[in-house]
Amino acid sequence: MVPAADLVRRLLTARATVATAESLTAGLLSATIAGVPGASAVLRGGLIVYATDLKHTLAGVDEHLLATEGPVAAGTAEQLAAGARRVCGADWGIGLTGVAGPDSQDGHAVGTVFLGVSGPESTEVLRLKLAGDRWTIRLGAVHAAVTELARGLGGG
């Protein structure tokens, strides 16, 4: 189970907001947060950037970075998180990109996920290796994103 209610509680306590830029999860993270009562006070919005060109045009990921590192990369996740934060006017931004399968992509194995969390002071990126089918990998990415942002907010 994704601890989204805990995340919403922590965001409310911190009087902070969040926005997302999602590739492999295609809005699943935002939908998960929005499913919690009270989420309207903390969820600013989200960008679904499934197509590579939208990572640039909507979230502001550098075109050169996309051309050299690719859409599944730490730098891409970092810029997705910062872009979501900037575009949606949120205190926190989360960027998710990766390979849900069934096939590898650009040399990245199925289950490779990059998670960016951008806050008021810094942006962190985690590389995850998740197992399972497409749905399980996508849910795992959402769980990791919610858990990491909650950890960053503290107040446990």
GROMACS .gro file of N, CA, C and O in nm, residues 18-26 29 45-62 65-66 70-88 90 92-98 113-119 123-125:
model
  268
   18VAL      N    1   0.296   2.027  -0.357
   18VAL     CA    2   0.373   1.938  -0.442
   18VAL      C    3   0.315   1.939  -0.583
   18VAL      O    4   0.196   1.961  -0.603
   19ALA      N    5   0.403   1.915  -0.679
   19ALA     CA    6   0.363   1.897  -0.819
   19ALA      C    7   0.448   1.784  -0.877
   19ALA      O    8   0.556   1.754  -0.826
   20THR      N    9   0.398   1.723  -0.983
   20THR     CA   10   0.469   1.609  -1.041
   20THR      C   11   0.493   1.628  -1.190
   20THR      O   12   0.420   1.698  -1.258
   21ALA      N   13   0.598   1.563  -1.239
   21ALA     CA   14   0.624   1.547  -1.382
   21ALA      C   15   0.649   1.398  -1.400
   21ALA      O   16   0.752   1.345  -1.356
   22GLU      N   17   0.555   1.330  -1.463
   22GLU     CA   18   0.557   1.184  -1.468
   22GLU      C   19   0.570   1.132  -1.611
   22GLU      O   20   0.494   1.172  -1.698
   23SER      N   21   0.662   1.040  -1.627
   23SER     CA   22   0.676   0.971  -1.754
   23SER      C   23   0.618   0.831  -1.740
   23SER      O   24   0.502   0.810  -1.772
   24LEU      N   25   0.695   0.736  -1.688
   24LEU     CA   26   0.647   0.598  -1.684
   24LEU      C   27   0.521   0.578  -1.602
   24LEU      O   28   0.443   0.487  -1.628
   25THR      N   29   0.495   0.665  -1.505
   25THR     CA   30   0.377   0.651  -1.421
   25THR      C   31   0.254   0.722  -1.480
   25THR      O   32   0.142   0.698  -1.434
   26ALA      N   33   0.274   0.806  -1.578
   26ALA     CA   34   0.166   0.868  -1.657
   26ALA      C   35   0.050   0.922  -1.575
   26ALA      O   36  -0.066   0.902  -1.608
   29LEU      N   37   0.102   0.887  -0.997
   29LEU     CA   38   0.146   0.949  -0.872
   29LEU      C   39   0.049   1.061  -0.832
   29LEU      O   40   0.002   1.065  -0.718
   45GLY      N   41  -0.060   2.023  -0.899
   45GLY     CA   42  -0.090   1.972  -1.031
   45GLY      C   43   0.021   1.881  -1.078
   45GLY      O   44   0.112   1.848  -1.002
   46GLY      N   45   0.012   1.843  -1.205
   46GLY     CA   46   0.113   1.752  -1.258
   46GLY      C   47   0.121   1.760  -1.408
   46GLY      O   48   0.027   1.802  -1.476
   47LEU      N   49   0.235   1.717  -1.457
   47LEU     CA   50   0.261   1.711  -1.600
   47LEU      C   51   0.280   1.565  -1.638
   47LEU      O   52   0.359   1.495  -1.576
   48ILE      N   53   0.206   1.521  -1.737
   48ILE     CA   54   0.229   1.387  -1.790
   48ILE      C   55   0.317   1.405  -1.912
   48ILE      O   56   0.276   1.464  -2.012
   49VAL      N   57   0.441   1.358  -1.901
   49VAL     CA   58   0.542   1.378  -2.005
   49VAL      C   59   0.590   1.242  -2.055
   49VAL      O   60   0.710   1.213  -2.058
   50TYR      N   61   0.495   1.163  -2.099
   50TYR     CA   62   0.525   1.028  -2.146
   50TYR      C   63   0.613   1.032  -2.270
   50TYR      O   64   0.708   0.957  -2.282
   51ALA      N   65   0.582   1.121  -2.364
   51ALA     CA   66   0.661   1.137  -2.486
   51ALA      C   67   0.786   1.219  -2.455
   51ALA      O   68   0.781   1.316  -2.379
   52THR      N   69   0.897   1.182  -2.517
   52THR     CA   70   1.025   1.249  -2.490
   52THR      C   71   1.019   1.399  -2.518
   52THR      O   72   1.069   1.479  -2.440
   53ASP      N   73   0.956   1.439  -2.628
   53ASP     CA   74   0.952   1.582  -2.660
   53ASP      C   75   0.878   1.664  -2.555
   53ASP      O   76   0.912   1.779  -2.530
   54LEU      N   77   0.781   1.604  -2.489
   54LEU     CA   78   0.707   1.676  -2.386
   54LEU      C   79   0.790   1.697  -2.260
   54LEU      O   80   0.763   1.791  -2.184
   55LYS      N   81   0.888   1.614  -2.239
   55LYS     CA   82   0.978   1.636  -2.125
   55LYS      C   83   1.045   1.773  -2.139
   55LYS      O   84   1.065   1.845  -2.041
   56HIS      N   85   1.076   1.809  -2.264
   56HIS     CA   86   1.135   1.940  -2.290
   56HIS      C   87   1.030   2.051  -2.293
   56HIS      O   88   1.041   2.150  -2.221
   57THR      N   89   0.925   2.033  -2.375
   57THR     CA   90   0.831   2.144  -2.396
   57THR      C   91   0.744   2.175  -2.275
   57THR      O   92   0.712   2.290  -2.252
   58LEU      N   93   0.707   2.075  -2.197
   58LEU     CA   94   0.623   2.100  -2.080
   58LEU      C   95   0.703   2.118  -1.951
   58LEU      O   96   0.672   2.206  -1.871
   59ALA      N   97   0.804   2.035  -1.930
   59ALA     CA   98   0.876   2.038  -1.802
   59ALA      C   99   1.009   2.112  -1.809
   59ALA      O  100   1.073   2.133  -1.707
   60GLY      N  101   1.052   2.148  -1.931
   60GLY     CA  102   1.174   2.226  -1.943
   60GLY      C  103   1.303   2.147  -1.936
   60GLY      O  104   1.410   2.204  -1.913
   61VAL      N  105   1.298   2.017  -1.956
   61VAL     CA  106   1.422   1.938  -1.957
   61VAL      C  107   1.505   1.982  -2.078
   61VAL      O  108   1.453   1.997  -2.189
   62ASP      N  109   1.631   2.003  -2.055
   62ASP     CA  110   1.723   2.051  -2.157
   62ASP      C  111   1.727   1.956  -2.277
   62ASP      O  112   1.745   1.834  -2.259
   65LEU      N  113   2.049   1.754  -2.302
   65LEU     CA  114   2.052   1.644  -2.205
   65LEU      C  115   1.969   1.526  -2.256
   65LEU      O  116   2.013   1.412  -2.249
   66LEU      N  117   1.852   1.555  -2.311
   66LEU     CA  118   1.768   1.447  -2.365
   66LEU      C  119   1.837   1.377  -2.481
   66LEU      O  120   1.828   1.255  -2.496
   70GLY      N  121   1.948   1.087  -2.270
   70GLY     CA  122   1.824   1.017  -2.299
   70GLY      C  123   1.714   1.050  -2.200
   70GLY      O  124   1.735   1.115  -2.098
   71PRO      N  125   1.593   1.002  -2.231
   71PRO     CA  126   1.479   1.030  -2.144
   71PRO      C  127   1.483   0.952  -2.012
   71PRO      O  128   1.421   0.994  -1.915
   72VAL      N  129   1.554   0.841  -2.008
   72VAL     CA  130   1.567   0.762  -1.886
   72VAL      C  131   1.707   0.785  -1.831
   72VAL      O  132   1.804   0.720  -1.870
   73ALA      N  133   1.719   0.886  -1.744
   73ALA     CA  134   1.849   0.925  -1.691
   73ALA      C  135   1.831   1.006  -1.563
   73ALA      O  136   1.726   1.067  -1.542
   74ALA      N  137   1.934   1.007  -1.483
   74ALA     CA  138   1.930   1.083  -1.357
   74ALA      C  139   1.908   1.231  -1.383
   74ALA      O  140   1.827   1.296  -1.316
   75GLY      N  141   1.979   1.286  -1.481
   75GLY     CA  142   1.965   1.428  -1.512
   75GLY      C  143   1.825   1.463  -1.559
   75GLY      O  144   1.773   1.571  -1.529
   76THR      N  145   1.764   1.372  -1.632
   76THR     CA  146   1.626   1.394  -1.677
   76THR      C  147   1.531   1.398  -1.558
   76THR      O  148   1.446   1.488  -1.548
   77ALA      N  149   1.545   1.303  -1.466
   77ALA     CA  150   1.459   1.302  -1.346
   77ALA      C  151   1.478   1.428  -1.264
   77ALA      O  152   1.382   1.485  -1.212
   78GLU      N  153   1.601   1.472  -1.252
   78GLU     CA  154   1.631   1.594  -1.176
   78GLU      C  155   1.560   1.715  -1.238
   78GLU      O  156   1.495   1.793  -1.168
   79GLN      N  157   1.572   1.727  -1.370
   79GLN     CA  158   1.509   1.841  -1.437
   79GLN      C  159   1.357   1.829  -1.443
   79GLN      O  160   1.287   1.930  -1.441
   80LEU      N  161   1.305   1.707  -1.448
   80LEU     CA  162   1.160   1.688  -1.442
   80LEU      C  163   1.106   1.738  -1.308
   80LEU      O  164   1.004   1.808  -1.302
   81ALA      N  165   1.174   1.702  -1.199
   81ALA     CA  166   1.130   1.743  -1.066
   81ALA      C  167   1.134   1.895  -1.051
   81ALA      O  168   1.038   1.957  -1.004
   82ALA      N  169   1.245   1.955  -1.094
   82ALA     CA  170   1.257   2.100  -1.085
   82ALA      C  171   1.156   2.169  -1.177
   82ALA      O  172   1.098   2.272  -1.141
   83GLY      N  173   1.132   2.111  -1.293
   83GLY     CA  174   1.035   2.168  -1.387
   83GLY      C  175   0.894   2.164  -1.334
   83GLY      O  176   0.818   2.260  -1.347
   84ALA      N  177   0.856   2.052  -1.272
   84ALA     CA  178   0.722   2.041  -1.214
   84ALA      C  179   0.703   2.146  -1.106
   84ALA      O  180   0.598   2.213  -1.100
   85ARG      N  181   0.803   2.162  -1.025
   85ARG     CA  182   0.798   2.259  -0.916
   85ARG      C  183   0.781   2.401  -0.971
   85ARG      O  184   0.698   2.478  -0.925
   86ARG      N  185   0.860   2.432  -1.073
   86ARG     CA  186   0.859   2.565  -1.132
   86ARG      C  187   0.728   2.593  -1.207
   86ARG      O  188   0.661   2.692  -1.183
   87VAL      N  189   0.692   2.503  -1.298
   87VAL     CA  190   0.575   2.524  -1.383
   87VAL      C  191   0.446   2.531  -1.302
   87VAL      O  192   0.358   2.612  -1.330
   88CYS      N  193   0.436   2.448  -1.200
   88CYS     CA  194   0.313   2.442  -1.121
   88CYS      C  195   0.315   2.532  -0.998
   88CYS      O  196   0.216   2.540  -0.925
   90ALA      N  197   0.492   2.503  -0.709
   90ALA     CA  198   0.485   2.422  -0.588
   90ALA      C  199   0.613   2.435  -0.506
   90ALA      O  200   0.718   2.472  -0.557
   92TRP      N  201   0.748   2.167  -0.363
   92TRP     CA  202   0.819   2.042  -0.393
   92TRP      C  203   0.779   1.993  -0.531
   92TRP      O  204   0.663   2.006  -0.571
   93GLY      N  205   0.874   1.934  -0.601
   93GLY     CA  206   0.846   1.873  -0.730
   93GLY      C  207   0.900   1.731  -0.732
   93GLY      O  208   1.006   1.703  -0.674
   94ILE      N  209   0.828   1.644  -0.797
   94ILE     CA  210   0.872   1.505  -0.812
   94ILE      C  211   0.877   1.473  -0.960
   94ILE      O  212   0.783   1.500  -1.034
   95GLY      N  213   0.989   1.416  -1.004
   95GLY     CA  214   1.004   1.372  -1.142
   95GLY      C  215   1.027   1.223  -1.147
   95GLY      O  216   1.109   1.170  -1.072
   96LEU      N  217   0.954   1.155  -1.234
   96LEU     CA  218   0.969   1.010  -1.249
   96LEU      C  219   0.989   0.975  -1.396
   96LEU      O  220   0.911   1.017  -1.482
   97THR      N  221   1.094   0.898  -1.423
   97THR     CA  222   1.118   0.847  -1.557
   97THR      C  223   1.181   0.709  -1.543
   97THR      O  224   1.252   0.682  -1.447
   98GLY      N  225   1.153   0.621  -1.638
   98GLY     CA  226   1.209   0.487  -1.628
   98GLY      C  227   1.152   0.393  -1.732
   98GLY      O  228   1.085   0.436  -1.827
  113VAL      N  229   1.436   0.287  -1.282
  113VAL     CA  230   1.357   0.407  -1.259
  113VAL      C  231   1.446   0.513  -1.196
  113VAL      O  232   1.525   0.483  -1.106
  114PHE      N  233   1.433   0.636  -1.243
  114PHE     CA  234   1.500   0.750  -1.182
  114PHE      C  235   1.393   0.839  -1.120
  114PHE      O  236   1.296   0.876  -1.185
  115LEU      N  237   1.412   0.870  -0.993
  115LEU     CA  238   1.319   0.950  -0.915
  115LEU      C  239   1.389   1.077  -0.871
  115LEU      O  240   1.490   1.072  -0.801
  116GLY      N  241   1.337   1.190  -0.913
  116GLY     CA  242   1.389   1.320  -0.870
  116GLY      C  243   1.293   1.384  -0.771
  116GLY      O  244   1.172   1.382  -0.792
  117VAL      N  245   1.348   1.439  -0.664
  117VAL     CA  246   1.269   1.513  -0.565
  117VAL      C  247   1.334   1.649  -0.548
  117VAL      O  248   1.448   1.659  -0.504
  118SER      N  249   1.262   1.752  -0.589
  118SER     CA  250   1.314   1.889  -0.584
  118SER      C  251   1.242   1.966  -0.475
  118SER      O  252   1.119   1.975  -0.476
  119GLY      N  253   1.319   2.019  -0.383
  119GLY     CA  254   1.262   2.096  -0.274
  119GLY      C  255   1.314   2.237  -0.271
  119GLY      O  256   1.388   2.280  -0.361
  123THR      N  257   1.780   1.942  -0.498
  123THR     CA  258   1.714   1.835  -0.572
  123THR      C  259   1.797   1.709  -0.558
  123THR      O  260   1.919   1.712  -0.578
  124GLU      N  261   1.731   1.600  -0.521
  124GLU     CA  262   1.799   1.471  -0.508
  124GLU      C  263   1.743   1.375  -0.611
  124GLU      O  264   1.625   1.383  -0.648
  125VAL      N  265   1.828   1.285  -0.657
  125VAL     CA  266   1.785   1.184  -0.754
  125VAL      C  267   1.824   1.046  -0.703
  125VAL      O  268   1.936   1.026  -0.656
   0.00000   0.00000   0.00000
